[in-house]
Amino acid sequence: MKVVEKDQIISGMLRDEYQRCQEMVGDLERAASALPKGSLQQRKKCYKGNEYSYYFLKYRDGVRSISKHVAEKDVEVVKEGIALRKKYEQQIKGFKSRMAYLKKILGPDV
Amino acid sequence: MITIHPTSTTLHLFPGEVEELLRQLDGIGFFDDAMLVGSWVMPLYRELFGMPYALRTLDIDFAVKIVRSATSLRSDVERILIDLGYLPSVSQSGIQRFSRESFTVEFIAHRRGGRNDGIVLLRNWNLTACPLPFVDILQRFPFRADLGTFGVVAPLPEAYFVHKLIVCQRRRETGKRDRDLEQCETISRKIDEERLAGVMGAVKFSKPVIQALRLSCAAIDFPLQALGIL
């Protein structure tokens, strides 16, 4: 946008903001990748007249759908991890939409 | 430390999220060891010293004193930030950051001389800080802005001015340098000569730093004599 390009201080600030968002997306994606993805599901099974239940983590890996057993003792940790990952993903989305907005102002060469 | 008391307009200087953060940090006594730095001091300067500057970035920086003897935890700032909804992350260079919506919180500390100490661990606050040179100029000249229900510690504008004059010449990006100089120009119009002389008299500058001061003063048309440099 010509108007922004004319003012070096404002365009510099917007470029810095774009760069900061880019860095934050990288940092947040790295932090999120250490957390479990997908959803935690409970399955019930009857065996010899008794009902048993167990948890598994269901997520996608490319085109594959993966179900991974989660031990009873790890259920709370996995639940918290999934919730935290969602928060990270929400923030990443926010930074990405800000970047898209800045790109519109600064042009494709940002 | 100088304390500046509020007027009616200074009560809501910061957006809600930032005010909430500052209030929590003040509540745990964080400002005994730390101060608000970066472009977020400009709303304080605007209201308290009549230095109008509207542009500010969305990263909120705090300069924290390194207290080498403090090994026990005084307050868990990381926990407080997480409870406020900030998400922790670590940059590739190891700098700890906290982000919430569009805001990012970072901590810096003073780096002595040319030594590169890496990341500084602040055990008493359960934080890590990025060591940067010349931060001590800011830390030696604090003032407390009493904003009614909470307070904020920030560097005196004269210390901020001298700091910016120096660091802007070390910037690689011209955009940031121009912005630093623009802030200096805004401050220079309302600068308190006595306080400026106090800052200049208390800090010993090397030849390259004096050269940086000369270049910056020339760029904003500020008289070198006012800095005590002939």
PDB file of C-alpha atoms in Angstrom, chain B residues 34-206:
ATOM      1  CA  ALA B  34      11.864  -4.829  37.750  1.00  0.00           C
ATOM      2  CA  MET B  35      10.585  -2.016  35.585  1.00  0.00           C
ATOM      3  CA  LEU B  36       8.460  -1.594  32.511  1.00  0.00           C
ATOM      4  CA  VAL B  37      10.607  -0.707  29.493  1.00  0.00           C
ATOM      5  CA  GLY B  38      10.136  -0.506  25.725  1.00  0.00           C
ATOM      6  CA  SER B  39       7.430   1.379  23.914  1.00  0.00           C
ATOM      7  CA  TRP B  40       4.858   0.752  26.682  1.00  0.00           C
ATOM      8  CA  VAL B  41       6.493   3.443  28.801  1.00  0.00           C
ATOM      9  CA  MET B  42       5.351   6.012  26.264  1.00  0.00           C
ATOM     10  CA  PRO B  43       1.728   6.180  27.543  1.00  0.00           C
ATOM     11  CA  LEU B  44       3.213   6.995  30.974  1.00  0.00           C
ATOM     12  CA  TYR B  45       5.465   9.670  29.505  1.00  0.00           C
ATOM     13  CA  ARG B  46       2.564  11.116  27.567  1.00  0.00           C
ATOM     14  CA  GLU B  47       0.328  11.470  30.606  1.00  0.00           C
ATOM     15  CA  LEU B  48       2.861  12.206  33.322  1.00  0.00           C
ATOM     16  CA  PHE B  49       5.511  14.231  31.488  1.00  0.00           C
ATOM     17  CA  GLY B  50       3.576  15.633  28.524  1.00  0.00           C
ATOM     18  CA  MET B  51       5.610  13.757  25.922  1.00  0.00           C
ATOM     19  CA  PRO B  52       3.112  12.643  23.283  1.00  0.00           C
ATOM     20  CA  TYR B  53       4.010   9.545  21.289  1.00  0.00           C
ATOM     21  CA  ALA B  54       1.303   7.217  20.084  1.00  0.00           C
ATOM     22  CA  LEU B  55       3.077   4.339  18.319  1.00  0.00           C
ATOM     23  CA  ARG B  56       3.782   1.255  20.360  1.00  0.00           C
ATOM     24  CA  THR B  57       4.491  -2.370  19.649  1.00  0.00           C
ATOM     25  CA  LEU B  58       2.551  -5.255  21.120  1.00  0.00           C
ATOM     26  CA  ASP B  59       5.454  -6.761  23.005  1.00  0.00           C
ATOM     27  CA  ILE B  60       5.643  -5.767  26.638  1.00  0.00           C
ATOM     28  CA  ASP B  61       9.174  -5.785  28.012  1.00  0.00           C
ATOM     29  CA  PHE B  62      10.328  -5.735  31.604  1.00  0.00           C
ATOM     30  CA  ALA B  63      13.903  -5.077  32.684  1.00  0.00           C
ATOM     31  CA  VAL B  64      14.701  -7.181  35.734  1.00  0.00           C
ATOM     32  CA  LYS B  65      17.592  -6.720  38.149  1.00  0.00           C
ATOM     33  CA  ILE B  66      19.879  -9.693  38.526  1.00  0.00           C
ATOM     34  CA  VAL B  67      20.149 -10.406  42.227  1.00  0.00           C
ATOM     35  CA  ARG B  68      22.904 -13.018  42.349  1.00  0.00           C
ATOM     36  CA  SER B  69      22.350 -13.781  46.028  1.00  0.00           C
ATOM     37  CA  ALA B  70      18.625 -14.412  45.563  1.00  0.00           C
ATOM     38  CA  THR B  71      18.295 -18.164  45.184  1.00  0.00           C
ATOM     39  CA  SER B  72      14.966 -18.734  46.909  1.00  0.00           C
ATOM     40  CA  LEU B  73      11.679 -18.184  45.108  1.00  0.00           C
ATOM     41  CA  ARG B  74      10.037 -14.883  45.989  1.00  0.00           C
ATOM     42  CA  SER B  75       7.108 -15.248  43.648  1.00  0.00           C
ATOM     43  CA  ASP B  76       6.398 -17.483  40.683  1.00  0.00           C
ATOM     44  CA  VAL B  77       5.872 -14.977  37.857  1.00  0.00           C
ATOM     45  CA  GLU B  78       5.623 -17.747  35.276  1.00  0.00           C
ATOM     46  CA  ARG B  79       2.669 -19.249  37.174  1.00  0.00           C
ATOM     47  CA  ILE B  80       1.019 -15.829  37.503  1.00  0.00           C
ATOM     48  CA  LEU B  81       1.298 -15.205  33.757  1.00  0.00           C
ATOM     49  CA  ILE B  82      -0.072 -18.656  32.935  1.00  0.00           C
ATOM     50  CA  ASP B  83      -2.993 -18.063  35.328  1.00  0.00           C
ATOM     51  CA  LEU B  84      -3.646 -14.774  33.529  1.00  0.00           C
ATOM     52  CA  GLY B  85      -4.007 -16.725  30.290  1.00  0.00           C
ATOM     53  CA  TYR B  86      -0.518 -16.204  28.850  1.00  0.00           C
ATOM     54  CA  LEU B  87       1.008 -19.175  27.078  1.00  0.00           C
ATOM     55  CA  PRO B  88       4.710 -19.816  27.601  1.00  0.00           C
ATOM     56  CA  SER B  89       7.041 -20.530  24.709  1.00  0.00           C
ATOM     57  CA  VAL B  90      10.765 -20.466  24.110  1.00  0.00           C
ATOM     58  CA  SER B  91      12.368 -18.893  21.056  1.00  0.00           C
ATOM     59  CA  GLN B  92      15.077 -20.679  19.086  1.00  0.00           C
ATOM     60  CA  SER B  93      17.671 -18.592  20.898  1.00  0.00           C
ATOM     61  CA  GLY B  94      16.278 -19.766  24.237  1.00  0.00           C
ATOM     62  CA  ILE B  95      14.404 -16.596  25.188  1.00  0.00           C
ATOM     63  CA  GLN B  96      11.332 -17.221  27.298  1.00  0.00           C
ATOM     64  CA  ARG B  97       8.177 -15.499  26.051  1.00  0.00           C
ATOM     65  CA  PHE B  98       4.587 -15.387  27.130  1.00  0.00           C
ATOM     66  CA  SER B  99       1.813 -14.593  24.705  1.00  0.00           C
ATOM     67  CA  ARG B 100      -1.833 -13.765  25.111  1.00  0.00           C
ATOM     68  CA  GLU B 101      -3.951 -12.799  22.122  1.00  0.00           C
ATOM     69  CA  SER B 102      -1.773 -10.218  20.444  1.00  0.00           C
ATOM     70  CA  PHE B 103       0.502  -9.362  23.383  1.00  0.00           C
ATOM     71  CA  THR B 104       3.886 -10.874  24.073  1.00  0.00           C
ATOM     72  CA  VAL B 105       5.683 -10.486  27.387  1.00  0.00           C
ATOM     73  CA  GLU B 106       9.472 -10.692  27.534  1.00  0.00           C
ATOM     74  CA  PHE B 107      12.092 -10.075  30.203  1.00  0.00           C
ATOM     75  CA  ILE B 108      15.480  -8.494  29.757  1.00  0.00           C
ATOM     76  CA  ALA B 109      18.394  -7.963  32.123  1.00  0.00           C
ATOM     77  CA  HIS B 110      21.582  -5.946  32.061  1.00  0.00           C
ATOM     78  CA  ARG B 111      24.565  -7.475  30.280  1.00  0.00           C
ATOM     79  CA  ARG B 112      27.920  -6.299  31.497  1.00  0.00           C
ATOM     80  CA  GLY B 113      30.553  -5.213  28.971  1.00  0.00           C
ATOM     81  CA  GLY B 114      31.018  -7.374  25.907  1.00  0.00           C
ATOM     82  CA  ARG B 115      30.380 -10.594  27.785  1.00  0.00           C
ATOM     83  CA  ASN B 116      27.750 -12.859  26.395  1.00  0.00           C
ATOM     84  CA  ASP B 117      26.282 -14.682  29.368  1.00  0.00           C
ATOM     85  CA  GLY B 118      23.519 -16.402  27.433  1.00  0.00           C
ATOM     86  CA  ILE B 119      20.137 -16.482  29.099  1.00  0.00           C
ATOM     87  CA  VAL B 120      19.939 -15.228  32.684  1.00  0.00           C
ATOM     88  CA  LEU B 121      18.053 -17.342  35.167  1.00  0.00           C
ATOM     89  CA  LEU B 122      16.109 -15.313  37.733  1.00  0.00           C
ATOM     90  CA  ARG B 123      15.410 -17.923  40.388  1.00  0.00           C
ATOM     91  CA  ASN B 124      13.616 -15.535  42.734  1.00  0.00           C
ATOM     92  CA  TRP B 125      10.941 -14.894  40.084  1.00  0.00           C
ATOM     93  CA  ASN B 126      11.113 -18.248  38.276  1.00  0.00           C
ATOM     94  CA  LEU B 127      11.943 -16.530  34.994  1.00  0.00           C
ATOM     95  CA  THR B 128      14.646 -16.317  32.399  1.00  0.00           C
ATOM     96  CA  ALA B 129      15.738 -12.996  30.934  1.00  0.00           C
ATOM     97  CA  CYS B 130      17.622 -11.989  27.835  1.00  0.00           C
ATOM     98  CA  PRO B 131      20.796 -10.067  28.782  1.00  0.00           C
ATOM     99  CA  LEU B 132      21.286  -6.827  26.823  1.00  0.00           C
ATOM    100  CA  PRO B 133      23.855  -4.052  27.158  1.00  0.00           C
ATOM    101  CA  PHE B 134      23.012  -0.589  28.604  1.00  0.00           C
ATOM    102  CA  VAL B 135      19.914  -1.796  30.465  1.00  0.00           C
ATOM    103  CA  ASP B 136      21.552  -0.553  33.681  1.00  0.00           C
ATOM    104  CA  ILE B 137      21.107   3.042  32.463  1.00  0.00           C
ATOM    105  CA  LEU B 138      17.360   2.477  32.660  1.00  0.00           C
ATOM    106  CA  GLN B 139      17.502   0.587  35.936  1.00  0.00           C
ATOM    107  CA  ARG B 140      19.515   3.237  37.750  1.00  0.00           C
ATOM    108  CA  PHE B 141      16.904   5.947  37.201  1.00  0.00           C
ATOM    109  CA  PRO B 142      13.475   4.589  38.047  1.00  0.00           C
ATOM    110  CA  PHE B 143      10.279   6.376  38.926  1.00  0.00           C
ATOM    111  CA  ARG B 144       7.059   4.917  40.228  1.00  0.00           C
ATOM    112  CA  ALA B 145       3.788   5.927  38.651  1.00  0.00           C
ATOM    113  CA  ASP B 146       1.051   5.522  41.187  1.00  0.00           C
ATOM    114  CA  LEU B 147      -2.014   4.751  39.079  1.00  0.00           C
ATOM    115  CA  GLY B 148      -4.594   4.570  41.822  1.00  0.00           C
ATOM    116  CA  THR B 149      -5.151   0.914  42.637  1.00  0.00           C
ATOM    117  CA  PHE B 150      -1.711  -0.175  41.476  1.00  0.00           C
ATOM    118  CA  GLY B 151       1.645   1.263  40.505  1.00  0.00           C
ATOM    119  CA  VAL B 152       4.211   0.806  37.759  1.00  0.00           C
ATOM    120  CA  VAL B 153       7.942   1.395  37.851  1.00  0.00           C
ATOM    121  CA  ALA B 154       9.530   2.719  34.669  1.00  0.00           C
ATOM    122  CA  PRO B 155      12.770   4.534  33.797  1.00  0.00           C
ATOM    123  CA  LEU B 156      12.816   8.320  33.969  1.00  0.00           C
ATOM    124  CA  PRO B 157      12.355   9.756  30.464  1.00  0.00           C
ATOM    125  CA  GLU B 158      15.874  11.228  30.566  1.00  0.00           C
ATOM    126  CA  ALA B 159      17.394   7.765  31.179  1.00  0.00           C
ATOM    127  CA  TYR B 160      15.193   6.283  28.456  1.00  0.00           C
ATOM    128  CA  PHE B 161      16.300   9.092  26.142  1.00  0.00           C
ATOM    129  CA  VAL B 162      20.031   8.464  26.727  1.00  0.00           C
ATOM    130  CA  HIS B 163      19.522   4.707  26.428  1.00  0.00           C
ATOM    131  CA  LYS B 164      17.718   5.077  23.105  1.00  0.00           C
ATOM    132  CA  LEU B 165      20.328   7.504  21.766  1.00  0.00           C
ATOM    133  CA  ILE B 166      22.944   4.817  22.367  1.00  0.00           C
ATOM    134  CA  VAL B 167      21.132   1.661  21.302  1.00  0.00           C
ATOM    135  CA  CYS B 168      19.604   3.091  18.142  1.00  0.00           C
ATOM    136  CA  GLN B 169      23.093   3.360  16.623  1.00  0.00           C
ATOM    137  CA  ARG B 170      23.572  -0.362  17.203  1.00  0.00           C
ATOM    138  CA  ARG B 171      20.376  -1.338  15.404  1.00  0.00           C
ATOM    139  CA  ARG B 172      20.690  -3.269  12.165  1.00  0.00           C
ATOM    140  CA  GLU B 173      17.169  -2.431  11.027  1.00  0.00           C
ATOM    141  CA  THR B 174      16.734   1.164   9.926  1.00  0.00           C
ATOM    142  CA  GLY B 175      13.013   1.076  10.812  1.00  0.00           C
ATOM    143  CA  LYS B 176      13.765   0.417  14.481  1.00  0.00           C
ATOM    144  CA  ARG B 177      16.516   3.035  14.517  1.00  0.00           C
ATOM    145  CA  ASP B 178      14.192   5.641  13.047  1.00  0.00           C
ATOM    146  CA  ARG B 179      11.544   4.770  15.600  1.00  0.00           C
ATOM    147  CA  ASP B 180      14.043   5.065  18.468  1.00  0.00           C
ATOM    148  CA  LEU B 181      15.122   8.451  17.182  1.00  0.00           C
ATOM    149  CA  GLU B 182      11.561   9.592  16.791  1.00  0.00           C
ATOM    150  CA  GLN B 183      10.880   8.663  20.427  1.00  0.00           C
ATOM    151  CA  CYS B 184      14.034  10.565  21.445  1.00  0.00           C
ATOM    152  CA  GLU B 185      12.892  13.601  19.500  1.00  0.00           C
ATOM    153  CA  THR B 186       9.519  13.521  21.290  1.00  0.00           C
ATOM    154  CA  ILE B 187      11.187  13.226  24.701  1.00  0.00           C
ATOM    155  CA  SER B 188      13.774  15.914  23.893  1.00  0.00           C
ATOM    156  CA  ARG B 189      11.052  18.573  23.589  1.00  0.00           C
ATOM    157  CA  LYS B 190      10.088  18.184  27.246  1.00  0.00           C
ATOM    158  CA  ILE B 191      13.343  16.957  28.702  1.00  0.00           C
ATOM    159  CA  ASP B 192      14.324  18.021  32.208  1.00  0.00           C
ATOM    160  CA  GLU B 193      17.882  19.328  31.926  1.00  0.00           C
ATOM    161  CA  GLU B 194      18.689  18.746  35.576  1.00  0.00           C
ATOM    162  CA  ARG B 195      17.612  15.100  35.456  1.00  0.00           C
ATOM    163  CA  LEU B 196      19.437  14.634  32.152  1.00  0.00           C
ATOM    164  CA  ALA B 197      22.616  15.999  33.703  1.00  0.00           C
ATOM    165  CA  GLY B 198      22.067  13.585  36.592  1.00  0.00           C
ATOM    166  CA  VAL B 199      21.904  10.623  34.198  1.00  0.00           C
ATOM    167  CA  MET B 200      24.918  11.754  32.175  1.00  0.00           C
ATOM    168  CA  GLY B 201      26.950  12.430  35.315  1.00  0.00           C
ATOM    169  CA  ALA B 202      26.244   9.050  36.872  1.00  0.00           C
ATOM    170  CA  VAL B 203      27.224   6.877  33.929  1.00  0.00           C
ATOM    171  CA  LYS B 204      30.705   6.500  32.495  1.00  0.00           C
ATOM    172  CA  PHE B 205      30.639   6.154  28.724  1.00  0.00           C
ATOM    173  CA  SER B 206      33.266   4.615  26.455  1.00  0.00           C
TER     174      SER B 206
END
